[in-house]
Coordinates of C-alpha atoms in Angstrom, one line a residue:
X1 CA -25.6 50.5 -14.2
X2 CA -27.0 48.9 -17.4
X3 CA -30.2 47.8 -15.7
X4 CA -30.7 51.3 -14.2
X5 CA -30.2 52.8 -17.7
X6 CA -33.0 50.4 -19.0
X7 CA -35.1 51.4 -16.1
X8 CA -34.8 55.1 -16.8
X9 CA -35.7 54.6 -20.4
X10 CA -38.7 52.5 -19.4
X11 CA -40.3 55.0 -16.9
X12 CA -39.6 58.1 -19.1
X13 CA -41.6 56.8 -22.0
X14 CA -45.3 57.9 -21.9
X15 CA -46.4 54.6 -23.4
X16 CA -45.3 51.8 -25.6
X17 CA -46.8 48.6 -27.1
X18 CA -45.7 45.0 -26.6
X19 CA -47.2 41.5 -26.7
X20 CA -47.4 39.4 -23.6
X21 CA -48.7 36.0 -22.4
X22 CA -51.2 35.9 -19.5
X23 CA -49.8 33.7 -16.7
X24 CA -52.4 34.3 -14.0
X25 CA -55.7 36.0 -13.5
X26 CA -57.8 36.6 -10.4
X27 CA -60.6 38.9 -9.3
X28 CA -60.6 41.7 -6.8
X29 CA -63.1 44.4 -5.8
X30 CA -62.6 48.1 -5.7
X31 CA -65.1 51.0 -5.5
X32 CA -67.8 48.3 -5.4
X33 CA -66.8 47.2 -8.9
X34 CA -64.9 43.9 -9.6
X35 CA -61.7 44.0 -11.7
X36 CA -59.2 41.4 -12.8
X37 CA -55.5 41.3 -11.7
X38 CA -53.3 39.9 -14.4
X39 CA -49.8 38.6 -14.2
X40 CA -48.2 38.9 -17.7
X41 CA -44.9 37.8 -19.2
X42 CA -43.5 40.1 -21.8
X43 CA -41.5 39.1 -24.9
X44 CA -38.3 39.6 -23.0
X45 CA -39.4 37.0 -20.4
X46 CA -39.9 39.6 -17.6
X47 CA -43.1 39.2 -15.6
X48 CA -45.3 42.2 -14.5
X49 CA -48.7 42.8 -13.0
X50 CA -51.6 45.0 -14.5
X51 CA -55.3 45.3 -14.1
X52 CA -58.3 45.2 -16.5
X53 CA -62.0 45.0 -16.6
X54 CA -62.8 41.6 -18.3
X55 CA -65.7 39.2 -18.5
X56 CA -63.7 36.1 -19.5
X57 CA -60.8 34.2 -18.2
X58 CA -57.8 34.8 -20.5
X59 CA -55.1 32.7 -18.8
X60 CA -52.8 31.3 -21.5
X61 CA -53.9 33.9 -24.1
X62 CA -51.6 36.3 -26.0
X63 CA -52.5 40.0 -25.5
X64 CA -51.4 43.2 -27.1
X65 CA -50.6 45.6 -24.3
X66 CA -50.3 49.3 -24.2
X67 CA -48.0 49.9 -21.2
X68 CA -48.2 53.3 -19.5
X69 CA -45.3 53.3 -17.0
X70 CA -44.6 56.2 -14.6
X71 CA -42.0 57.1 -12.0
X72 CA -44.1 55.5 -9.3
X73 CA -42.4 52.3 -10.4
X74 CA -39.1 52.4 -8.4
X75 CA -35.9 50.8 -9.5
X76 CA -36.3 48.1 -6.9
X77 CA -39.8 47.4 -8.3
X78 CA -38.4 47.2 -11.8
X79 CA -35.8 44.6 -10.8
X80 CA -38.5 42.4 -9.3
X81 CA -42.2 42.1 -10.4
X82 CA -43.8 45.5 -10.8
X83 CA -47.3 46.8 -11.4
X84 CA -47.9 49.0 -14.5
X85 CA -51.1 50.6 -15.9
X86 CA -52.1 49.3 -19.2
X87 CA -54.7 48.8 -21.8
X88 CA -54.9 45.4 -23.5
X89 CA -56.5 43.5 -26.3
X90 CA -56.6 39.7 -26.6
X91 CA -55.0 38.7 -29.9
X92 CA -55.2 34.9 -29.7
X93 CA -54.0 31.7 -28.0
X94 CA -50.4 30.8 -27.2
X95 CA -49.0 29.0 -30.3
X96 CA -48.8 25.2 -29.7
X97 CA -45.7 24.1 -27.9
X98 CA -44.3 21.1 -26.1
X99 CA -45.1 22.7 -22.7
X100 CA -48.8 23.2 -23.8
X101 CA -49.1 19.7 -25.1
X102 CA -47.6 18.3 -21.8
X103 CA -49.9 20.6 -19.8
X104 CA -53.0 19.3 -21.6
X105 CA -51.8 15.7 -21.1
X106 CA -51.5 16.2 -17.4
X107 CA -54.9 17.9 -17.3
X108 CA -56.5 14.9 -19.1
X109 CA -55.5 12.5 -16.3
X110 CA -57.2 14.5 -13.5
X111 CA -60.8 15.6 -12.6
X112 CA -59.9 17.7 -9.6
X113 CA -58.9 21.2 -10.7
X114 CA -56.6 21.9 -7.7
X115 CA -54.8 18.6 -8.2
X116 CA -54.3 19.4 -11.9
X117 CA -52.9 22.9 -11.1
X118 CA -50.5 21.3 -8.5
X119 CA -49.1 18.8 -11.0
X120 CA -48.7 21.4 -13.7
X121 CA -46.8 23.6 -11.2
X122 CA -44.4 20.9 -10.0
X123 CA -43.7 19.6 -13.5
X124 CA -44.0 22.6 -15.8
X125 CA -43.6 25.7 -13.4
X126 CA -47.1 27.1 -14.2
X127 CA -48.5 29.8 -12.0
X128 CA -50.9 28.9 -9.2
X129 CA -54.1 31.0 -8.3
X130 CA -54.0 32.8 -5.0
X131 CA -56.7 30.6 -3.3
X132 CA -54.7 27.4 -3.9
X133 CA -51.5 29.1 -3.1
X134 CA -53.0 30.0 0.3
X135 CA -53.8 26.4 1.0
X136 CA -50.3 25.3 0.0
X137 CA -48.8 28.0 2.3
X138 CA -51.0 26.8 5.2
X139 CA -49.6 23.3 4.8
X140 CA -46.1 24.8 4.8
X141 CA -45.1 23.2 1.5
X142 CA -44.7 26.3 -0.8
X143 CA -41.1 25.2 -1.3
X144 CA -42.3 21.9 -2.8
X145 CA -44.6 23.5 -5.4
X146 CA -42.3 26.3 -6.7
X147 CA -39.7 24.6 -8.9
X148 CA -36.3 25.1 -7.3
X149 CA -33.0 23.3 -6.4
X150 CA -34.9 20.7 -4.4
X151 CA -36.6 19.5 -7.6
X152 CA -33.5 19.8 -9.6
X153 CA -31.6 17.7 -7.1
X154 CA -34.2 14.9 -7.4
X155 CA -34.2 15.1 -11.2
X156 CA -30.3 15.0 -11.2
X157 CA -30.4 11.9 -9.1
X158 CA -32.9 10.2 -11.4
X159 CA -31.3 11.1 -14.7
X160 CA -27.7 10.6 -13.6
X161 CA -28.6 7.3 -11.9
X162 CA -30.3 5.9 -15.0
X163 CA -27.5 7.0 -17.3
X164 CA -24.9 5.5 -14.9
X165 CA -26.7 2.1 -15.2
X166 CA -26.2 2.2 -18.9
X167 CA -22.7 3.7 -18.8
X168 CA -21.0 1.4 -16.3
X169 CA -21.1 -1.8 -18.4
X170 CA -19.9 0.1 -21.5
X171 CA -17.2 1.8 -19.5
X172 CA -15.8 -1.4 -18.0
X173 CA -15.8 -3.1 -21.5
X174 CA -14.7 -0.3 -23.9
X175 CA -13.3 2.8 -22.1
X176 CA -12.3 2.2 -18.5
X177 CA -10.1 5.3 -18.7
X178 CA -13.1 7.6 -19.0
X179 CA -14.6 9.4 -16.0
X180 CA -18.3 8.8 -15.5
X181 CA -18.9 12.0 -13.5
X182 CA -17.5 14.0 -16.5
X183 CA -19.4 12.2 -19.3
X184 CA -22.7 11.4 -17.6
X185 CA -22.6 14.6 -15.6
X186 CA -22.3 16.7 -18.7
X187 CA -25.1 14.8 -20.4
X188 CA -27.3 15.2 -17.3
X189 CA -26.7 18.9 -17.4
X190 CA -27.7 19.1 -21.1
X191 CA -31.0 17.2 -20.4
X192 CA -31.7 19.5 -17.4
X193 CA -30.8 22.5 -19.5
X194 CA -33.4 21.4 -22.1
X195 CA -36.0 20.9 -19.3
X196 CA -35.2 24.4 -18.0
X197 CA -35.9 25.8 -21.5
X198 CA -39.0 23.7 -21.8
X199 CA -40.7 25.1 -18.7
X200 CA -39.9 28.7 -19.6
X201 CA -36.7 29.5 -17.6
X202 CA -38.3 30.3 -14.2
X203 CA -35.8 32.4 -12.2
X204 CA -35.7 30.0 -9.2
X205 CA -34.8 27.1 -11.5
X206 CA -32.2 29.2 -13.4
X207 CA -30.5 30.0 -10.1
X208 CA -30.5 26.3 -9.1
X209 CA -29.2 25.2 -12.5
X210 CA -26.3 27.7 -12.3
X211 CA -25.5 26.4 -8.9
X212 CA -25.7 22.8 -10.1
X213 CA -23.1 23.6 -12.8
X214 CA -20.7 25.2 -10.3
X215 CA -21.1 22.2 -7.9
X216 CA -20.5 19.7 -10.8
X217 CA -17.3 21.6 -11.7
X218 CA -16.2 21.7 -8.1
X219 CA -16.6 17.9 -7.8
X220 CA -14.6 17.4 -11.0
X221 CA -11.8 19.6 -9.6
X222 CA -11.8 17.9 -6.3
X223 CA -13.1 20.9 -4.3
X224 CA -15.1 20.1 -1.1
X225 CA -18.8 20.5 -1.8
X226 CA -20.0 21.0 1.8
X227 CA -18.1 24.3 2.1
X228 CA -19.4 27.7 3.4
X229 CA -16.7 29.3 1.2
X230 CA -18.0 27.6 -1.9
X231 CA -21.6 28.6 -1.0
X232 CA -20.4 32.2 -0.6
X233 CA -18.6 32.1 -4.0
X234 CA -21.8 30.7 -5.7
X235 CA -23.9 33.4 -4.1
X236 CA -21.5 36.1 -5.3
X237 CA -21.3 34.5 -8.8
X238 CA -25.1 34.4 -9.1
X239 CA -25.5 38.0 -8.0
X240 CA -22.9 39.0 -10.6
X241 CA -24.6 37.0 -13.4
X242 CA -28.2 38.1 -12.3
X243 CA -28.0 41.4 -10.5
X244 CA -31.8 41.6 -10.2
X245 CA -31.5 38.7 -7.6
X246 CA -30.5 41.4 -5.1
X247 CA -34.2 42.2 -4.6
X248 CA -35.5 38.6 -4.9
X249 CA -36.8 37.1 -1.6
X250 CA -36.9 33.7 -3.2
X251 CA -33.1 33.9 -3.8
X252 CA -32.5 34.8 -0.1
X253 CA -34.8 31.9 1.1
X254 CA -33.0 29.4 -1.2
X255 CA -29.6 30.6 0.1
X256 CA -30.7 30.4 3.7
X257 CA -32.1 26.9 3.1
X258 CA -28.8 25.6 1.6
X259 CA -26.8 27.4 4.4
X260 CA -28.8 25.6 7.1
X261 CA -28.3 22.3 5.4
X262 CA -24.6 22.9 5.4
X263 CA -24.8 23.9 9.0
X264 CA -26.6 20.7 10.0
X265 CA -24.0 18.6 8.0
X266 CA -21.1 20.6 9.5
X267 CA -22.1 19.7 13.1
X268 CA -23.5 16.2 12.5
X269 CA -20.7 14.7 10.4
X270 CA -20.3 11.8 12.9
X271 CA -23.9 10.8 12.8
X272 CA -25.5 8.1 10.6
X273 CA -26.2 9.3 7.0
X274 CA -29.7 7.8 7.3
X275 CA -30.4 9.7 10.5
X276 CA -29.2 12.9 8.9
X277 CA -31.3 12.4 5.7
X278 CA -34.5 11.2 7.4
X279 CA -34.5 13.2 10.6
X280 CA -32.0 16.0 10.9
X281 CA -32.3 17.7 7.6
X282 CA -36.2 17.7 7.1
X283 CA -37.0 18.7 10.7
X284 CA -33.9 20.9 11.0
X285 CA -34.6 22.9 7.9
X286 CA -38.2 23.4 8.9
X287 CA -37.2 24.6 12.4
X288 CA -34.3 26.8 11.2
X289 CA -36.4 28.5 8.4
X290 CA -39.4 29.4 10.5
X291 CA -38.0 32.7 11.8
X292 CA -36.8 33.7 8.3
X293 CA -40.0 32.8 6.6
X294 CA -42.1 34.6 9.2
X295 CA -40.0 37.8 8.8
X296 CA -41.9 38.2 5.4
X297 CA -44.9 35.9 5.4
X298 CA -47.1 36.0 8.4
X299 CA -49.4 33.0 7.9
X300 CA -49.5 30.7 10.8
X301 CA -51.3 27.3 10.7
X302 CA -51.0 24.2 12.8
X303 CA -51.0 22.2 9.6
X304 CA -47.6 23.7 8.8
X305 CA -46.2 21.1 11.3
X306 CA -46.8 18.5 8.6
X307 CA -44.1 20.2 6.5
X308 CA -41.1 18.0 7.4
X309 CA -43.1 14.8 6.9
X310 CA -44.5 16.1 3.5
X311 CA -41.0 17.2 2.4
X312 CA -39.6 13.8 3.1
X313 CA -42.5 12.1 1.4
X314 CA -42.0 14.4 -1.6
X315 CA -38.6 12.8 -2.4
X316 CA -40.5 9.6 -3.3
X317 CA -43.7 11.2 -4.5
X318 CA -42.1 13.4 -7.1
X319 CA -40.2 10.8 -9.2
X320 CA -43.1 8.3 -8.8
X321 CA -45.7 10.7 -9.9
X322 CA -43.6 11.5 -13.0
X323 CA -43.5 7.8 -13.9
X324 CA -47.3 7.4 -13.2
X325 CA -48.1 10.3 -15.6
X326 CA -45.9 8.8 -18.3
X327 CA -47.8 5.5 -18.1
X328 CA -51.2 7.2 -17.9
X329 CA -51.9 6.5 -14.1
X330 CA -51.3 10.0 -12.9
X331 CA -54.6 10.1 -11.0
X332 CA -53.4 7.5 -8.5
X333 CA -52.8 10.1 -5.7
X334 CA -55.7 12.4 -6.5
X335 CA -57.8 11.4 -3.5
X336 CA -55.0 11.9 -1.0
X337 CA -54.0 15.3 -2.5
X338 CA -57.5 16.6 -2.6
X339 CA -57.9 15.5 1.1
X340 CA -54.7 17.4 2.0
X341 CA -56.0 20.6 0.3
X342 CA -59.2 20.4 2.4
X343 CA -57.3 20.2 5.8
X344 CA -56.4 23.9 6.2
X345 CA -59.3 26.1 7.0
X346 CA -59.3 29.9 7.0
X347 CA -59.1 32.4 8.7
X348 CA -55.4 31.9 9.5
X349 CA -53.5 33.7 12.2
X350 CA -50.8 36.2 11.2
X351 CA -47.4 36.9 12.8
X352 CA -44.5 38.8 11.3
X353 CA -41.2 38.5 13.1
X354 CA -39.7 42.0 13.9
X355 CA -36.5 42.9 12.0
X356 CA -34.5 43.3 15.2
X357 CA -35.4 39.7 16.2
X358 CA -34.5 38.4 12.8
X359 CA -31.1 40.3 13.0
X360 CA -30.3 38.6 16.3
X361 CA -31.2 35.2 14.9
X362 CA -29.1 35.7 11.8
X363 CA -26.2 36.8 13.9
X364 CA -26.3 33.6 16.0
X365 CA -26.7 31.6 12.7
X366 CA -23.5 33.1 11.3
X367 CA -21.5 32.5 14.4
X368 CA -22.8 28.9 14.5
X369 CA -20.3 28.1 11.7
X370 CA -17.4 28.5 14.2
X371 CA -19.0 27.5 17.6
X372 CA -21.1 24.5 18.6
X373 CA -22.4 26.6 21.4
X374 CA -23.8 29.2 19.0
X375 CA -25.2 26.3 16.9
X376 CA -27.1 25.0 19.9
X377 CA -28.2 28.5 20.8
X378 CA -29.5 28.9 17.2
X379 CA -31.5 25.7 17.5
X380 CA -33.0 26.8 20.9
X381 CA -34.0 30.2 19.4
X382 CA -35.7 28.5 16.4
X383 CA -37.4 26.0 18.7
X384 CA -38.6 28.7 21.1
X385 CA -40.0 30.7 18.2
X386 CA -41.7 27.7 16.7
X387 CA -43.3 26.9 20.1
X388 CA -44.5 30.5 20.3
X389 CA -46.2 30.2 16.9
X390 CA -47.9 27.0 17.9
X391 CA -49.1 28.0 21.4

């Protein structure tokens, strides 16, 4: 109700002025005249799109914007990322910040522009131009580039693991009655919270951070983590805290990803942990998510078959690349990354899964919680659809 009140106030004003940061800029053509599409972030942190006729690249600049909203912006658009007509004037560069300093330090270690943009995205959540985003989608690794729970899980493991090495000897010597999960878990959350603030609070990472807090509390209280009931509670809690998530496709993708991880763990509890980690989860998530991803994004590329392997390699690549950048050797993998970006070649094929097919697949997926038969049927449906995309 409050968000809808803000929306009505927004669209009823003929215009108003604000300042915004330019996150992304790319060129399009219309009526035989090129124009620039800009993704801006307002003072309230909310992103939006606009267009302008510009000669220079103004990414990273601060602009004074005259917004001219109208009722063509729906409430659903307002909750997500909307387009609004505007006039803008460049007022200057973004004031120096820790994020800018780190971004420049990353850039200084690379000569390939695409590689620089990749590292800035996976470390600092910076926006990626459409051309590079297309190559990343063709490789099936968009989930590795957009900061999310996958990255936060790796960072939690690194930070908590290092803190534990320091904490254990002190605990055994001075305070054996203390609980490491409570003390070091809280400190890890504080560090991750600072990182979240540093990179500009991207929505995908905020969602993952909230879920991390809930999971940490659940472990402290002795609640089973691999629980569909807990996942449902977290989803409801996040929607209550951030109602705009109801129109966020990224939110539904992340929920689906966690759901299928739980489903795999639910039916493979007797298997080897190494087999689950190295084989079942990377290949299983890729297979299960294909119908869901292709209900919205139609790009089909044979190179997307590399996704499970690249996802598995990323678990080692991500922390190692952080260390390499800290010691000034960040360019070590530049050749391999540049080669990867050259693999996909356009034009790509397109296929959108019909809603009725998705509904059947999701129904089987939900019943798979209760029946191994439905679980096997869900696997077969996903494999058949994957085979259809390939052939």
